[in-house]
Short mmCIF file of C-alpha atoms and ligand atoms in Angstrom, two decimals:
data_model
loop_
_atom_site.label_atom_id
_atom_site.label_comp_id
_atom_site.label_asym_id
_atom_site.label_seq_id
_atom_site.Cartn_x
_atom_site.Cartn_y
_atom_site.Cartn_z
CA UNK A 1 116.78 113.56 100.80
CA UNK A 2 117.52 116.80 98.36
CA UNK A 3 114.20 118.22 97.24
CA UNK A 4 113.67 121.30 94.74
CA UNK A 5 111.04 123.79 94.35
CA UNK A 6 113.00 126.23 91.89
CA UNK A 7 116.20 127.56 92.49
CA UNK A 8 116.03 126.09 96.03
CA UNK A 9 117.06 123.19 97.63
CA UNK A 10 115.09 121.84 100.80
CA UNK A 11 116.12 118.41 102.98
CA UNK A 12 113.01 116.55 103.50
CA UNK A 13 113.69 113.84 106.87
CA UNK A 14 111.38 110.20 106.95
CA UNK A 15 108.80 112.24 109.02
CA UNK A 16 108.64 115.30 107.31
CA UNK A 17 107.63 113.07 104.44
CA UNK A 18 104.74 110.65 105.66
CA UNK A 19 103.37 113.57 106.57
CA UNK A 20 103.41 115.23 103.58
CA UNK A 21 101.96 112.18 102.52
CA UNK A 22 99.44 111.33 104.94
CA UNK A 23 95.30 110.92 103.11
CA UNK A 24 96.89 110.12 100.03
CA UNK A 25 95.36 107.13 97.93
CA UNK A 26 98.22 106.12 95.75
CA UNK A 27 102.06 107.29 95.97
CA UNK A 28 103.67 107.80 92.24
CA UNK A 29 107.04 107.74 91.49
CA UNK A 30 108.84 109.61 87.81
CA UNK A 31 111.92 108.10 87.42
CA UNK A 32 114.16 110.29 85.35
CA UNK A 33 111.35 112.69 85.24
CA UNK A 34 113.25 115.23 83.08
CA UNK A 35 111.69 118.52 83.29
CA UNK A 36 108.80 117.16 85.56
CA UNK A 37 105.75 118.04 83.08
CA UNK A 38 104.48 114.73 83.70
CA UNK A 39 104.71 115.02 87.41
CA UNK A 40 102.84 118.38 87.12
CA UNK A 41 100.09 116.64 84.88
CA UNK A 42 98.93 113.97 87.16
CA UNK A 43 99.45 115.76 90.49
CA UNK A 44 96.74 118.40 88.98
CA UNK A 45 94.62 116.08 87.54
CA UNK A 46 94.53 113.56 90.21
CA UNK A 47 94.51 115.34 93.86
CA UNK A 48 94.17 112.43 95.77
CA UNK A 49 97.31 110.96 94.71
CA UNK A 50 101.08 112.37 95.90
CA UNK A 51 103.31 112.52 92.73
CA UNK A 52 107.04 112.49 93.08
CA UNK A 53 109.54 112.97 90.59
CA UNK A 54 113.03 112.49 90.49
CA UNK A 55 116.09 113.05 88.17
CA UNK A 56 119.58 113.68 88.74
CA UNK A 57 119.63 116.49 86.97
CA UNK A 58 118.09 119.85 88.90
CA UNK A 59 118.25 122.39 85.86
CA UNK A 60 115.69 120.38 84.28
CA UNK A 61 113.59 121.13 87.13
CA UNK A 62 114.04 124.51 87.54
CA UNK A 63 110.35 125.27 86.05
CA UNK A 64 108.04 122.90 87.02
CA UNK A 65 109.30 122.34 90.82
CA UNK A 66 108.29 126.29 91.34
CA UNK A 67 104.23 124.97 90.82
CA UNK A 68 102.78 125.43 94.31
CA UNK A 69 100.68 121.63 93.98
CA UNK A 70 100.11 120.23 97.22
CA UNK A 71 100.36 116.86 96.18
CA UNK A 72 103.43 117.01 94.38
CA UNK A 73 107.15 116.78 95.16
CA UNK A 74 110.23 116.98 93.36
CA UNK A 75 113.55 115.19 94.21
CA UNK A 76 117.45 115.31 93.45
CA UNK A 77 118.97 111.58 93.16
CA UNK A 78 120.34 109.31 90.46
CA UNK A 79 117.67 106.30 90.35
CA UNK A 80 120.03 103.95 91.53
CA UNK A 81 121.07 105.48 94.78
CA UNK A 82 117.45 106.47 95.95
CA UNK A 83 117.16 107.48 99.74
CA UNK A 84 115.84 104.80 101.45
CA UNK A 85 113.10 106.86 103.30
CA UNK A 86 111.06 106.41 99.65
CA UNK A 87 111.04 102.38 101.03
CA UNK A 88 107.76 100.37 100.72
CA UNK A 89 105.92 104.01 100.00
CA UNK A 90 105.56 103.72 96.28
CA UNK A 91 102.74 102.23 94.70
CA UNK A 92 103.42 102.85 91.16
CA UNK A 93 106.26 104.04 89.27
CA UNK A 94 106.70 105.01 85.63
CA UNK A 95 109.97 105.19 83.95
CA UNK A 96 109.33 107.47 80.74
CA UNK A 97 112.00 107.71 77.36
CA UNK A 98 115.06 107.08 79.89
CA UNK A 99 118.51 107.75 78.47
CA UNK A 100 121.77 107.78 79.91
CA UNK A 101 123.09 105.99 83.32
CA UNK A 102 118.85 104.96 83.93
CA UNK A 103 118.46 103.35 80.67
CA UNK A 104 121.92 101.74 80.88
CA UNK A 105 120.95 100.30 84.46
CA UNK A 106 117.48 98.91 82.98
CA UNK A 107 119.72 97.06 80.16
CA UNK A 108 121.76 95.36 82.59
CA UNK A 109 119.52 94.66 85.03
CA UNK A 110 122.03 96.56 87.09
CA UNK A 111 121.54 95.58 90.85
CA UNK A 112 121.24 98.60 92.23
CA UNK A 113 118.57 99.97 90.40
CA UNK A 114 116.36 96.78 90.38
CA UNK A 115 116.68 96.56 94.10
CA UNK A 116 115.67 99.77 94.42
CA UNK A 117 112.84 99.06 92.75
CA UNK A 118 112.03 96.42 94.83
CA UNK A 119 112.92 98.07 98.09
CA UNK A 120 110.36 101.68 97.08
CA UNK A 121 107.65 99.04 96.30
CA UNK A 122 104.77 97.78 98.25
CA UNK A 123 103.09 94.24 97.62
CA UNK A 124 100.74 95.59 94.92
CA UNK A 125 103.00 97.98 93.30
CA UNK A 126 102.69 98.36 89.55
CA UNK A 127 105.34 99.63 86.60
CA UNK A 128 105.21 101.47 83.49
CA UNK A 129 108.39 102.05 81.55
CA UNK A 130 108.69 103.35 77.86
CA UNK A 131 111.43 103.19 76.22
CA UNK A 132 112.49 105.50 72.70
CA UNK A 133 114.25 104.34 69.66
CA UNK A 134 116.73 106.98 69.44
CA UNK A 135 117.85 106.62 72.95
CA UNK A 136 118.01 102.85 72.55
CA UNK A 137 120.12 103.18 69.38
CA UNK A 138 122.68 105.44 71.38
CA UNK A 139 123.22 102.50 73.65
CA UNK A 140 123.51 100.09 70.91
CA UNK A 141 120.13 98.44 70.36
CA UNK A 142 117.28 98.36 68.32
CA UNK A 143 114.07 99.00 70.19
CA UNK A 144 112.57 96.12 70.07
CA UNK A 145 115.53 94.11 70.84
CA UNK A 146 115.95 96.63 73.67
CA UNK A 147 112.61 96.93 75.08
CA UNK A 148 113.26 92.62 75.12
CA UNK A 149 116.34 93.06 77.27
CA UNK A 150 114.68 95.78 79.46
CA UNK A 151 111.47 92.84 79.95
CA UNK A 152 113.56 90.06 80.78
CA UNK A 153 115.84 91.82 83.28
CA UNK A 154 112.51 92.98 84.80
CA UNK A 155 110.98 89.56 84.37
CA UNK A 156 114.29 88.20 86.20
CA UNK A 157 114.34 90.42 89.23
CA UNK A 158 110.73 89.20 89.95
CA UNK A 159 108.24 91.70 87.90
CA UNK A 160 105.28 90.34 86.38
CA UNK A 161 105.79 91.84 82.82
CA UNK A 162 103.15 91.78 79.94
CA UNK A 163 104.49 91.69 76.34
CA UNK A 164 106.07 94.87 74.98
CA UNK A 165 103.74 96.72 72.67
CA UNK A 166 104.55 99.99 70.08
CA UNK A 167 103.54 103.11 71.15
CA UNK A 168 101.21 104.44 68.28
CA UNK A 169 102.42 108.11 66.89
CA UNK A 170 98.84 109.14 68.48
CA UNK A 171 99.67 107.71 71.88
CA UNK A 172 103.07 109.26 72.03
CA UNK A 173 101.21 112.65 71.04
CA UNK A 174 98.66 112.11 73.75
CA UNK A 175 100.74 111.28 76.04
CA UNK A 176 101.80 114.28 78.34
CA UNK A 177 105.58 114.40 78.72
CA UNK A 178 107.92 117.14 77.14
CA UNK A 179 109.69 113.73 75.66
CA UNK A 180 106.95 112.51 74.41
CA UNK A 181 105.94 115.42 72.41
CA UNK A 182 109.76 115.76 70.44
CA UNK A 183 109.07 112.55 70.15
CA UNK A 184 105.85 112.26 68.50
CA UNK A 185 106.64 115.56 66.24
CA UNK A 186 110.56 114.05 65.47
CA UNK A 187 111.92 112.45 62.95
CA UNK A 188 111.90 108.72 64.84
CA UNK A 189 108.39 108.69 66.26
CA UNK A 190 109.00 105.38 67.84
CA UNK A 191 108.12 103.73 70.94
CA UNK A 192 107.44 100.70 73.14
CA UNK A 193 105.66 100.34 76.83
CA UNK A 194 106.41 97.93 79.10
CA UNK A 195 103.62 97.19 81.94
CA UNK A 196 103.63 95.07 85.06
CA UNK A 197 103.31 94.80 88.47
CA UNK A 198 105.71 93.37 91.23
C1 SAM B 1 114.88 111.82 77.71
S1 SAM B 1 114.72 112.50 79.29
C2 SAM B 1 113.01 112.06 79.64
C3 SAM B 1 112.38 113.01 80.59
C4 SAM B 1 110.90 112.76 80.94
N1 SAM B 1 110.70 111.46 81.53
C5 SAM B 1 109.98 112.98 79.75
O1 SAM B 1 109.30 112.03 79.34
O2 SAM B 1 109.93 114.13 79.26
C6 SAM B 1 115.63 111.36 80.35
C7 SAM B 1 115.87 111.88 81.75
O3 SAM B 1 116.50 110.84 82.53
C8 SAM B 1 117.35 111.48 83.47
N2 SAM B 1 118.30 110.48 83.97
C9 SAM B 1 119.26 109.82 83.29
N3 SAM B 1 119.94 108.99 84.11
C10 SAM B 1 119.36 109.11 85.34
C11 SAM B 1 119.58 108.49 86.59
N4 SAM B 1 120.54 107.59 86.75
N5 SAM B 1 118.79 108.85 87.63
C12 SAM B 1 117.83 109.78 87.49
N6 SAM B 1 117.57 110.41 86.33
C13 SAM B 1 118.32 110.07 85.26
C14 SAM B 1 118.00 112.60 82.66
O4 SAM B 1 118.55 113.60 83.51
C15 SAM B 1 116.81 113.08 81.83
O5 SAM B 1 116.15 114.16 82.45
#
């Protein structure tokens, strides 16, 4: 599995990872975590939890992966190809204003992403995903039709899904992702969360 910490690249095996993860409470997983502020925000906030983020792109990374957090850890992968040492580890992941090959794979239920949600996930695990109008819209949806799609493909591969609900313009503000901020300060401030739990 590729991990970053700023311009470099480290393989992390199965045991090199439980223990980095060993007196841990909770595991979190970023999912398309972009530049990894959010990743950065919990991990310092929280330091009984191990927060990993992953994107498949590593320039995004670049800055926050250099953060010497004990409790945080950055990773190189597309979503749907995972390494399968993350299995049964993960006992909540948040999927945060995806765009691209992630938000296509939520749209279509794609197999291999919803599997690999299943496989990363323990028997209490629980989901957050919020989803962006403009990124939506490139893929040909409104966001509430969208965010309706992205529920019932969740719904179908056995999450227990509440109701999607708007993001206010405060929450999006609050909320403490470099995404969320364009967003809340651009010209389409909107947004819809999906919670549930497997
Ligand atoms: C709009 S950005 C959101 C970043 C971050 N979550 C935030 O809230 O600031 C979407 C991110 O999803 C990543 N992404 C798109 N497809 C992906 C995939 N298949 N696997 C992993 N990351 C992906 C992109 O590289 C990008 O960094």
């Amino acid at each position: 599995m590729e991990t970053i910490r700023g311009r470099r690249s480290l393989d992390l095996d199965l045991n090199e990872l439980n223990a980095r993860l060993t007196n841990y409470t909770r595991v979190i997983l970023d999912l398309g975590t972009g530049d990894g502020r959010y990743v950065h925000h919990l991990a310092e906030r929280n330091p009984r939890w191990f927060v990993i983020g992953v994107d498949a792109c590593r320039e995004n990374l670049r800055e926050h992966s250099r953060m010497k957090l004990p409790n945080a850890l950055f990773i190189i992968a597309r979503a749907q190809v995972l390494s399968n040492e993350l299995n049964g580890l993960i006992s909540h992941i948040t999927i945060n204003f995806p765009w691209g090959s992630l938000l296509e794979s939520l749209l279509t239920g794609d197999s291999m992403l919803m599997h690999k949600l299943e496989l990363i996930s323990r028997p209490t695990t629980s989901i957050d995903v919020r989803l962006n109008g403009g990124a939506l819209a490139e893929q040909g949806w409104t966001l509430e039709a969208g965010a309706e799609q992205i529920y019932n493909n969740l719904i179908y591969s056995g999450w227990r899904v509440k109701t999607p609900m708007l993001m206010s313009s405060q929450a999006l503000r609050d909320f403490p992702s470099t995404w969320a901020k364009r967003l809340a300060f651009g010209r389409d401030p909107h947004a819809m969360q999906l919670s549930g739990c497997i």
